[in-house]
CSV table of N, CA and C in Angstrom, one decimal:
chain,number,residue,atom,x,y,z
A,1,UNK,N,-18.4,-57.0,-27.5
A,1,UNK,CA,-17.8,-55.9,-28.3
A,1,UNK,C,-18.8,-55.0,-28.9
A,2,UNK,N,-18.6,-53.7,-28.8
A,2,UNK,CA,-19.6,-52.8,-29.3
A,2,UNK,C,-19.3,-52.5,-30.8
A,3,UNK,N,-20.2,-51.7,-31.4
A,3,UNK,CA,-20.0,-51.4,-32.8
A,3,UNK,C,-18.8,-50.5,-33.0
A,4,UNK,N,-18.3,-49.9,-32.0
A,4,UNK,CA,-17.2,-49.0,-32.1
A,4,UNK,C,-15.9,-49.7,-31.8
A,5,UNK,N,-15.9,-50.9,-31.4
A,5,UNK,CA,-14.7,-51.7,-31.0
A,5,UNK,C,-14.5,-51.6,-29.5
A,6,UNK,N,-13.4,-52.1,-29.1
A,6,UNK,CA,-13.1,-52.2,-27.7
A,6,UNK,C,-11.9,-51.3,-27.4
A,7,UNK,N,-11.8,-50.8,-26.1
A,7,UNK,CA,-10.7,-50.0,-25.7
A,7,UNK,C,-10.3,-50.3,-24.3
A,8,UNK,N,-9.1,-50.0,-24.0
A,8,UNK,CA,-8.5,-50.3,-22.7
A,8,UNK,C,-8.5,-49.0,-21.8
A,9,UNK,N,-9.3,-49.0,-20.8
A,9,UNK,CA,-9.4,-47.8,-19.9
A,9,UNK,C,-8.6,-47.9,-18.6
A,10,UNK,N,-7.7,-48.8,-18.6
A,10,UNK,CA,-6.9,-49.1,-17.4
A,10,UNK,C,-6.1,-47.8,-16.9
A,11,UNK,N,-5.5,-47.1,-17.8
A,11,UNK,CA,-4.8,-45.9,-17.5
A,11,UNK,C,-5.7,-44.8,-16.9
A,12,UNK,N,-6.9,-44.7,-17.5
A,12,UNK,CA,-7.9,-43.8,-17.0
A,12,UNK,C,-8.4,-44.1,-15.6
A,13,UNK,N,-8.6,-45.4,-15.4
A,13,UNK,CA,-9.0,-45.9,-14.1
A,13,UNK,C,-7.9,-45.6,-13.0
A,14,UNK,N,-6.7,-45.8,-13.4
A,14,UNK,CA,-5.6,-45.5,-12.4
A,14,UNK,C,-5.5,-44.0,-12.1
A,15,UNK,N,-5.7,-43.2,-13.2
A,15,UNK,CA,-5.7,-41.7,-13.0
A,15,UNK,C,-6.9,-41.3,-12.1
A,16,UNK,N,-8.1,-41.9,-12.3
A,16,UNK,CA,-9.3,-41.6,-11.5
A,16,UNK,C,-9.0,-42.0,-10.0
A,17,UNK,N,-8.3,-43.1,-9.8
A,17,UNK,CA,-8.0,-43.5,-8.4
A,17,UNK,C,-7.1,-42.5,-7.8
A,18,UNK,N,-6.1,-42.0,-8.6
A,18,UNK,CA,-5.1,-41.1,-8.1
A,18,UNK,C,-5.8,-39.7,-7.7
A,19,UNK,N,-6.6,-39.2,-8.6
A,19,UNK,CA,-7.4,-38.0,-8.3
A,19,UNK,C,-8.2,-38.1,-7.1
A,20,UNK,N,-8.9,-39.2,-7.0
A,20,UNK,CA,-9.8,-39.5,-5.8
A,20,UNK,C,-9.0,-39.5,-4.5
A,21,UNK,N,-7.8,-40.1,-4.6
A,21,UNK,CA,-6.9,-40.2,-3.4
A,21,UNK,C,-6.5,-38.8,-3.0
A,22,UNK,N,-6.1,-38.0,-3.9
A,22,UNK,CA,-5.6,-36.6,-3.6
A,22,UNK,C,-6.8,-35.8,-3.1
A,23,UNK,N,-7.9,-35.8,-3.8
A,23,UNK,CA,-9.0,-35.0,-3.4
A,23,UNK,C,-9.6,-35.4,-2.1
A,24,UNK,N,-9.7,-36.7,-1.8
A,24,UNK,CA,-10.4,-37.1,-0.6
A,24,UNK,C,-9.4,-37.1,0.6
A,25,UNK,N,-8.1,-37.0,0.4
A,25,UNK,CA,-7.1,-36.9,1.5
A,25,UNK,C,-7.1,-35.6,2.2
A,26,UNK,N,-6.6,-35.6,3.4
A,26,UNK,CA,-6.5,-34.4,4.2
A,26,UNK,C,-5.5,-33.4,3.6
A,27,UNK,N,-4.6,-33.8,2.8
A,27,UNK,CA,-3.5,-33.0,2.2
A,27,UNK,C,-4.2,-31.8,1.5
A,28,UNK,N,-5.1,-32.1,0.6
A,28,UNK,CA,-5.8,-31.1,-0.2
A,28,UNK,C,-6.6,-30.1,0.7
A,29,UNK,N,-7.3,-30.6,1.7
A,29,UNK,CA,-8.1,-29.8,2.6
A,29,UNK,C,-7.1,-28.9,3.4
A,30,UNK,N,-6.0,-29.4,3.8
A,30,UNK,CA,-5.0,-28.6,4.5
A,30,UNK,C,-4.4,-27.5,3.7
A,31,UNK,N,-4.2,-27.8,2.4
A,31,UNK,CA,-3.6,-26.8,1.5
A,31,UNK,C,-4.7,-25.7,1.3
A,32,UNK,N,-5.9,-26.1,1.0
A,32,UNK,CA,-7.0,-25.1,0.8
A,32,UNK,C,-7.1,-24.2,2.1
A,33,UNK,N,-7.1,-24.9,3.2
A,33,UNK,CA,-7.3,-24.1,4.5
A,33,UNK,C,-6.1,-23.1,4.7
A,34,UNK,N,-4.9,-23.5,4.3
A,34,UNK,CA,-3.8,-22.6,4.4
A,34,UNK,C,-3.9,-21.4,3.5
A,35,UNK,N,-4.3,-21.7,2.3
A,35,UNK,CA,-4.5,-20.6,1.3
A,35,UNK,C,-5.6,-19.6,1.7
A,36,UNK,N,-6.7,-20.2,2.2
A,36,UNK,CA,-7.8,-19.3,2.6
A,36,UNK,C,-7.3,-18.4,3.8
A,37,UNK,N,-6.6,-19.1,4.7
A,37,UNK,CA,-6.1,-18.3,5.9
A,37,UNK,C,-5.1,-17.2,5.4
A,38,UNK,N,-4.3,-17.5,4.4
A,38,UNK,CA,-3.4,-16.6,3.9
A,38,UNK,C,-4.1,-15.4,3.3
A,39,UNK,N,-5.2,-15.6,2.6
A,39,UNK,CA,-6.1,-14.6,2.0
A,39,UNK,C,-6.6,-13.7,3.2
A,40,UNK,N,-7.1,-14.4,4.2
A,40,UNK,CA,-7.6,-13.7,5.4
A,40,UNK,C,-6.6,-12.8,6.1
A,41,UNK,N,-5.4,-13.3,6.2
A,41,UNK,CA,-4.3,-12.5,6.8
A,41,UNK,C,-4.0,-11.3,6.0
A,42,UNK,N,-4.0,-11.5,4.7
A,42,UNK,CA,-3.7,-10.4,3.8
A,42,UNK,C,-4.8,-9.3,3.9
A,43,UNK,N,-6.1,-9.8,4.0
A,43,UNK,CA,-7.2,-8.9,4.2
A,43,UNK,C,-7.1,-8.1,5.5
A,44,UNK,N,-6.7,-8.8,6.6
A,44,UNK,CA,-6.5,-8.2,7.9
A,44,UNK,C,-5.4,-7.1,7.8
A,45,UNK,N,-4.3,-7.5,7.2
A,45,UNK,CA,-3.2,-6.5,7.0
A,45,UNK,C,-3.6,-5.3,6.3
A,46,UNK,N,-4.4,-5.5,5.2
A,46,UNK,CA,-4.9,-4.3,4.4
A,46,UNK,C,-5.9,-3.5,5.3
A,47,UNK,N,-6.7,-4.1,6.0
A,47,UNK,CA,-7.6,-3.4,6.9
A,47,UNK,C,-6.9,-2.6,7.9
A,48,UNK,N,-5.9,-3.2,8.6
A,48,UNK,CA,-5.1,-2.5,9.6
A,48,UNK,C,-4.4,-1.3,8.9
A,49,UNK,N,-3.8,-1.5,7.7
A,49,UNK,CA,-3.1,-0.4,7.1
A,49,UNK,C,-4.0,0.8,6.7
A,50,UNK,N,-5.3,0.5,6.4
A,50,UNK,CA,-6.2,1.5,6.0
A,50,UNK,C,-7.0,2.1,7.2
A,51,UNK,N,-6.9,1.5,8.4
A,51,UNK,CA,-7.6,2.0,9.5
A,51,UNK,C,-7.0,3.3,10.0
A,52,UNK,N,-7.8,4.4,10.2
A,52,UNK,CA,-7.2,5.6,10.7
A,52,UNK,C,-6.7,5.4,12.2
A,53,UNK,N,-5.7,6.2,12.5
A,53,UNK,CA,-5.1,6.1,13.8
A,53,UNK,C,-5.2,7.4,14.6
A,54,UNK,N,-5.8,7.3,15.7
A,54,UNK,CA,-5.8,8.4,16.7
A,54,UNK,C,-5.1,7.9,17.9
A,55,UNK,N,-5.6,6.9,18.5
A,55,UNK,CA,-4.9,6.3,19.7
A,55,UNK,C,-4.3,4.9,19.3
A,56,UNK,N,-4.7,4.3,18.2
A,56,UNK,CA,-4.2,3.0,17.8
A,56,UNK,C,-5.1,1.9,18.2
A,57,UNK,N,-6.1,2.2,19.1
A,57,UNK,CA,-7.0,1.1,19.5
A,57,UNK,C,-7.8,0.5,18.4
A,58,UNK,N,-8.3,1.3,17.5
A,58,UNK,CA,-9.1,0.8,16.4
A,58,UNK,C,-8.3,-0.1,15.5
A,59,UNK,N,-7.1,0.3,15.2
A,59,UNK,CA,-6.2,-0.5,14.3
A,59,UNK,C,-5.8,-1.8,15.0
A,60,UNK,N,-5.6,-1.8,16.3
A,60,UNK,CA,-5.1,-3.0,17.0
A,60,UNK,C,-6.3,-4.0,17.3
A,61,UNK,N,-7.5,-3.6,17.0
A,61,UNK,CA,-8.7,-4.4,17.4
A,61,UNK,C,-9.2,-5.3,16.3
A,62,UNK,N,-8.4,-5.5,15.2
A,62,UNK,CA,-8.8,-6.4,14.2
A,62,UNK,C,-8.6,-7.8,14.6
A,63,UNK,N,-9.5,-8.7,14.3
A,63,UNK,CA,-9.4,-10.1,14.7
A,63,UNK,C,-9.8,-11.0,13.5
A,64,UNK,N,-9.1,-12.0,13.2
A,64,UNK,CA,-9.4,-12.9,12.1
A,64,UNK,C,-9.7,-14.3,12.7
A,65,UNK,N,-10.8,-14.8,12.3
A,65,UNK,CA,-11.2,-16.1,12.7
A,65,UNK,C,-11.5,-17.0,11.5
A,66,UNK,N,-11.2,-18.3,11.7
A,66,UNK,CA,-11.4,-19.3,10.6
A,66,UNK,C,-10.1,-19.8,10.0
A,67,UNK,N,-10.2,-20.5,9.0
A,67,UNK,CA,-11.3,-20.7,8.1
A,67,UNK,C,-12.3,-21.7,8.6
A,68,UNK,N,-13.6,-21.5,8.1
A,68,UNK,CA,-14.7,-22.3,8.5
A,68,UNK,C,-15.2,-23.0,7.2
A,69,UNK,N,-15.5,-24.3,7.4
A,69,UNK,CA,-16.0,-25.1,6.3
A,69,UNK,C,-17.5,-25.3,6.5
A,70,UNK,N,-18.3,-25.0,5.4
A,70,UNK,CA,-19.7,-25.3,5.5
A,70,UNK,C,-20.2,-25.7,4.1
A,71,UNK,N,-20.4,-27.0,4.0
A,71,UNK,CA,-20.7,-27.6,2.7
A,71,UNK,C,-19.5,-27.4,1.7
A,72,UNK,N,-19.8,-26.7,0.6
A,72,UNK,CA,-18.7,-26.4,-0.3
A,72,UNK,C,-18.1,-25.0,-0.1
A,73,UNK,N,-18.5,-24.3,0.9
A,73,UNK,CA,-18.1,-22.9,1.2
A,73,UNK,C,-16.9,-23.0,2.2
A,74,UNK,N,-16.0,-22.1,2.0
A,74,UNK,CA,-14.9,-21.9,2.9
A,74,UNK,C,-14.8,-20.4,3.2
A,75,UNK,N,-14.9,-20.0,4.5
A,75,UNK,CA,-14.9,-18.6,4.8
A,75,UNK,C,-14.0,-18.3,6.0
A,76,UNK,N,-13.6,-17.0,6.0
A,76,UNK,CA,-12.9,-16.5,7.2
A,76,UNK,C,-13.7,-15.3,7.6
A,77,UNK,N,-13.5,-14.9,8.9
A,77,UNK,CA,-14.3,-13.8,9.5
A,77,UNK,C,-13.3,-12.8,10.0
A,78,UNK,N,-13.4,-11.6,9.5
A,78,UNK,CA,-12.6,-10.4,9.9
A,78,UNK,C,-13.5,-9.5,10.7
A,79,UNK,N,-13.2,-9.2,11.9
A,79,UNK,CA,-14.0,-8.4,12.8
A,79,UNK,C,-13.1,-7.3,13.5
A,80,UNK,N,-13.8,-6.2,13.9
A,80,UNK,CA,-13.1,-5.3,14.7
A,80,UNK,C,-14.0,-5.2,16.0
A,81,UNK,N,-13.3,-5.4,17.1
A,81,UNK,CA,-14.0,-5.5,18.4
A,81,UNK,C,-14.4,-4.1,19.0
A,82,UNK,N,-14.0,-3.1,18.4
A,82,UNK,CA,-14.4,-1.7,18.9
A,82,UNK,C,-15.8,-1.4,18.4
A,83,UNK,N,-16.6,-1.0,19.4
A,83,UNK,CA,-18.1,-0.8,19.0
A,83,UNK,C,-18.2,0.4,18.1
A,84,UNK,N,-17.3,1.3,18.0
A,84,UNK,CA,-17.4,2.5,17.2
A,84,UNK,C,-16.8,2.3,15.8
A,85,UNK,N,-16.3,1.1,15.5
A,85,UNK,CA,-15.6,0.9,14.2
A,85,UNK,C,-16.6,1.2,13.0
A,86,UNK,N,-17.8,0.8,13.1
A,86,UNK,CA,-18.8,1.0,12.0
A,86,UNK,C,-19.1,2.5,11.8
A,87,UNK,N,-19.0,3.2,12.9
A,87,UNK,CA,-19.3,4.7,12.7
A,87,UNK,C,-18.1,5.4,12.0
A,88,UNK,N,-16.9,4.9,12.3
A,88,UNK,CA,-15.7,5.5,11.6
A,88,UNK,C,-15.8,5.0,10.1
A,89,UNK,N,-16.2,3.8,9.9
A,89,UNK,CA,-16.2,3.3,8.5
A,89,UNK,C,-17.3,4.0,7.7
A,90,UNK,N,-18.5,4.0,8.2
A,90,UNK,CA,-19.7,4.5,7.4
A,90,UNK,C,-20.1,5.9,7.6
A,91,UNK,N,-19.6,6.6,8.7
A,91,UNK,CA,-19.9,7.9,9.0
A,91,UNK,C,-21.0,7.9,10.1
A,92,UNK,N,-21.3,9.1,10.6
A,92,UNK,CA,-22.3,9.2,11.7
A,92,UNK,C,-22.8,10.6,11.9
A,93,UNK,N,-23.9,10.7,12.6
A,93,UNK,CA,-24.5,12.0,12.9
A,93,UNK,C,-23.9,12.5,14.2
A,94,UNK,N,-24.0,13.8,14.4
A,94,UNK,CA,-23.6,14.3,15.7
A,94,UNK,C,-24.4,15.6,16.0
A,95,UNK,N,-24.5,15.9,17.2
A,95,UNK,CA,-25.3,17.0,17.7
A,95,UNK,C,-24.5,18.3,17.5
A,96,UNK,N,-25.0,19.2,16.6
A,96,UNK,CA,-24.4,20.5,16.4
A,96,UNK,C,-24.4,21.3,17.6
A,97,UNK,N,-23.3,21.9,18.0
A,97,UNK,CA,-23.3,22.8,19.2
A,97,UNK,C,-22.9,22.1,20.5
A,98,UNK,N,-22.9,20.8,20.4
A,98,UNK,CA,-22.5,20.1,21.7
A,98,UNK,C,-21.0,20.3,21.9
A,99,UNK,N,-20.7,20.5,23.2
A,99,UNK,CA,-19.3,20.7,23.6
A,99,UNK,C,-18.7,19.4,23.9
A,100,UNK,N,-17.5,19.1,23.3
A,100,UNK,CA,-16.8,17.9,23.5
A,100,UNK,C,-15.5,18.2,24.2
A,101,UNK,N,-15.4,17.9,25.5
A,101,UNK,CA,-14.2,18.2,26.3
A,101,UNK,C,-12.9,17.6,25.8
A,102,UNK,N,-12.9,16.4,25.2
A,102,UNK,CA,-11.7,15.8,24.7
A,102,UNK,C,-11.0,16.6,23.6
A,103,UNK,N,-11.8,17.2,22.8
A,103,UNK,CA,-11.2,18.1,21.7
A,103,UNK,C,-11.3,19.6,22.1
A,104,UNK,N,-12.0,19.9,23.1
A,104,UNK,CA,-12.1,21.3,23.6
A,104,UNK,C,-12.8,22.2,22.7
A,105,UNK,N,-13.8,21.7,21.9
A,105,UNK,CA,-14.5,22.5,20.9
A,105,UNK,C,-16.0,22.0,20.9
A,106,UNK,N,-16.8,22.9,20.3
A,106,UNK,CA,-18.2,22.6,20.0
A,106,UNK,C,-18.3,22.0,18.6
A,107,UNK,N,-19.2,21.0,18.5
A,107,UNK,CA,-19.4,20.3,17.2
A,107,UNK,C,-20.1,21.3,16.2
A,108,UNK,N,-19.6,21.3,15.0
A,108,UNK,CA,-20.1,22.3,14.0
A,108,UNK,C,-20.9,21.6,12.9
A,109,UNK,N,-20.5,20.3,12.5
A,109,UNK,CA,-21.2,19.6,11.4
A,109,UNK,C,-22.2,18.6,12.0
A,110,UNK,N,-23.3,18.4,11.3
A,110,UNK,CA,-24.3,17.4,11.7
A,110,UNK,C,-23.9,16.0,11.3
A,111,UNK,N,-23.0,15.9,10.3
A,111,UNK,CA,-22.7,14.6,9.7
A,111,UNK,C,-21.1,14.5,9.6
A,112,UNK,N,-20.6,13.4,10.1
A,112,UNK,CA,-19.2,13.2,9.9
A,112,UNK,C,-19.1,12.0,8.8
A,113,UNK,N,-18.4,12.3,7.7
A,113,UNK,CA,-18.4,11.3,6.7
A,113,UNK,C,-17.5,10.1,7.1
A,114,UNK,N,-17.9,8.9,6.5
A,114,UNK,CA,-17.1,7.7,6.8
A,114,UNK,C,-15.8,7.7,6.1
A,115,UNK,N,-14.8,6.9,6.7
A,115,UNK,CA,-13.5,6.9,6.1
A,115,UNK,C,-13.3,5.7,5.2
A,116,UNK,N,-14.3,4.7,5.2
A,116,UNK,CA,-14.4,3.6,4.3
A,116,UNK,C,-13.0,2.8,4.3
A,117,UNK,N,-12.4,2.6,5.4
A,117,UNK,CA,-11.1,1.9,5.4
A,117,UNK,C,-11.3,0.4,5.2
A,118,UNK,N,-12.5,-0.2,5.6
A,118,UNK,CA,-12.7,-1.6,5.3
A,118,UNK,C,-13.1,-1.8,3.8
A,119,UNK,N,-13.8,-0.9,3.2
A,119,UNK,CA,-14.1,-1.0,1.8
A,119,UNK,C,-12.8,-0.9,1.0
A,120,UNK,N,-11.9,0.0,1.4
A,120,UNK,CA,-10.6,0.1,0.7
A,120,UNK,C,-9.8,-1.3,0.8
A,121,UNK,N,-9.8,-1.9,2.0
A,121,UNK,CA,-9.1,-3.1,2.3
A,121,UNK,C,-9.8,-4.2,1.4
A,122,UNK,N,-11.1,-4.2,1.3
A,122,UNK,CA,-11.8,-5.2,0.5
A,122,UNK,C,-11.4,-5.1,-1.0
A,123,UNK,N,-11.3,-3.9,-1.5
A,123,UNK,CA,-10.9,-3.7,-2.9
A,123,UNK,C,-9.5,-4.1,-3.1
A,124,UNK,N,-8.6,-3.7,-2.2
A,124,UNK,CA,-7.2,-4.1,-2.3
A,124,UNK,C,-7.0,-5.6,-2.3
A,125,UNK,N,-7.7,-6.3,-1.4
A,125,UNK,CA,-7.6,-7.7,-1.2
A,125,UNK,C,-8.1,-8.4,-2.5
A,126,UNK,N,-9.3,-7.9,-3.0
A,126,UNK,CA,-9.8,-8.5,-4.2
A,126,UNK,C,-8.9,-8.4,-5.4
A,127,UNK,N,-8.2,-7.3,-5.5
A,127,UNK,CA,-7.2,-7.2,-6.6
A,127,UNK,C,-6.0,-8.1,-6.4
A,128,UNK,N,-5.7,-8.5,-5.2
A,128,UNK,CA,-4.6,-9.3,-4.9
A,128,UNK,C,-4.9,-10.8,-5.0
A,129,UNK,N,-6.2,-11.2,-5.1
A,129,UNK,CA,-6.6,-12.6,-5.1
A,129,UNK,C,-5.9,-13.4,-6.2
A,130,UNK,N,-5.7,-13.0,-7.4
A,130,UNK,CA,-5.0,-13.8,-8.4
A,130,UNK,C,-3.6,-14.2,-7.9
A,131,UNK,N,-2.9,-13.2,-7.4
A,131,UNK,CA,-1.5,-13.5,-6.9
A,131,UNK,C,-1.5,-14.4,-5.7
A,132,UNK,N,-2.5,-14.3,-4.9
A,132,UNK,CA,-2.6,-15.1,-3.7
A,132,UNK,C,-3.0,-16.6,-4.0
A,133,UNK,N,-3.9,-16.8,-4.9
A,133,UNK,CA,-4.5,-18.1,-5.1
A,133,UNK,C,-3.9,-18.9,-6.3
A,134,UNK,N,-3.5,-18.2,-7.4
A,134,UNK,CA,-3.0,-18.9,-8.6
A,134,UNK,C,-1.9,-19.9,-8.3
A,135,UNK,N,-0.9,-19.5,-7.5
A,135,UNK,CA,0.2,-20.5,-7.3
A,135,UNK,C,-0.3,-21.8,-6.6
A,136,UNK,N,-1.3,-21.6,-5.7
A,136,UNK,CA,-1.8,-22.7,-4.9
A,136,UNK,C,-2.6,-23.6,-5.9
A,137,UNK,N,-3.4,-23.0,-6.7
A,137,UNK,CA,-4.3,-23.8,-7.7
A,137,UNK,C,-3.4,-24.6,-8.6
A,138,UNK,N,-2.3,-23.9,-9.1
A,138,UNK,CA,-1.4,-24.6,-10.0
A,138,UNK,C,-0.7,-25.8,-9.3
A,139,UNK,N,-0.3,-25.6,-8.0
A,139,UNK,CA,0.3,-26.6,-7.2
A,139,UNK,C,-0.6,-27.8,-7.1
A,140,UNK,N,-1.9,-27.5,-6.8
A,140,UNK,CA,-2.9,-28.6,-6.7
A,140,UNK,C,-3.1,-29.3,-8.0
A,141,UNK,N,-3.1,-28.6,-9.1
A,141,UNK,CA,-3.2,-29.2,-10.4
A,141,UNK,C,-2.0,-30.1,-10.7
A,142,UNK,N,-0.8,-29.7,-10.4
A,142,UNK,CA,0.4,-30.5,-10.6
A,142,UNK,C,0.3,-31.8,-9.8
A,143,UNK,N,-0.2,-31.7,-8.5
A,143,UNK,CA,-0.4,-32.9,-7.7
A,143,UNK,C,-1.4,-33.9,-8.3
A,144,UNK,N,-2.4,-33.3,-8.9
A,144,UNK,CA,-3.4,-34.2,-9.5
A,144,UNK,C,-2.8,-34.9,-10.7
A,145,UNK,N,-1.9,-34.2,-11.4
A,145,UNK,CA,-1.4,-34.8,-12.7
A,145,UNK,C,-0.2,-35.7,-12.4
A,146,UNK,N,0.5,-35.6,-11.3
A,146,UNK,CA,1.6,-36.4,-11.0
A,146,UNK,C,1.2,-37.9,-10.6
A,147,UNK,N,2.0,-38.8,-11.0
A,147,UNK,CA,1.7,-40.2,-10.7
A,147,UNK,C,2.2,-40.6,-9.3
């Protein structure tokens, strides 16, 4: 017996076993994977909605891969397979005076500003994160507290 007396930690030990079972089980990993995939799908929808449309190819070329687990990190990868996507996003130079048959005109500006559709999608998705993740976090907390 210590100077502070004795205490029964049986309930705490049971709770610790329960938390360990929930955390180490596949159920928690599956839920986290689903929620991260949901965030990725929302990001993809936001990117598609913000992507400018001329032919629709750029908008249709978004691809979502993952989620991927690496240590304590969970990531998804959003890509656009069109090689010109970065030029539309960030802007590009062009040769003034060059004739472009597709538009039937000569180029007048040396710089075409970017449309920043991916940046807009990133901002939108970031602002939606609390609504996307809070219900899942509360659900996990409830599972940890349930007997």
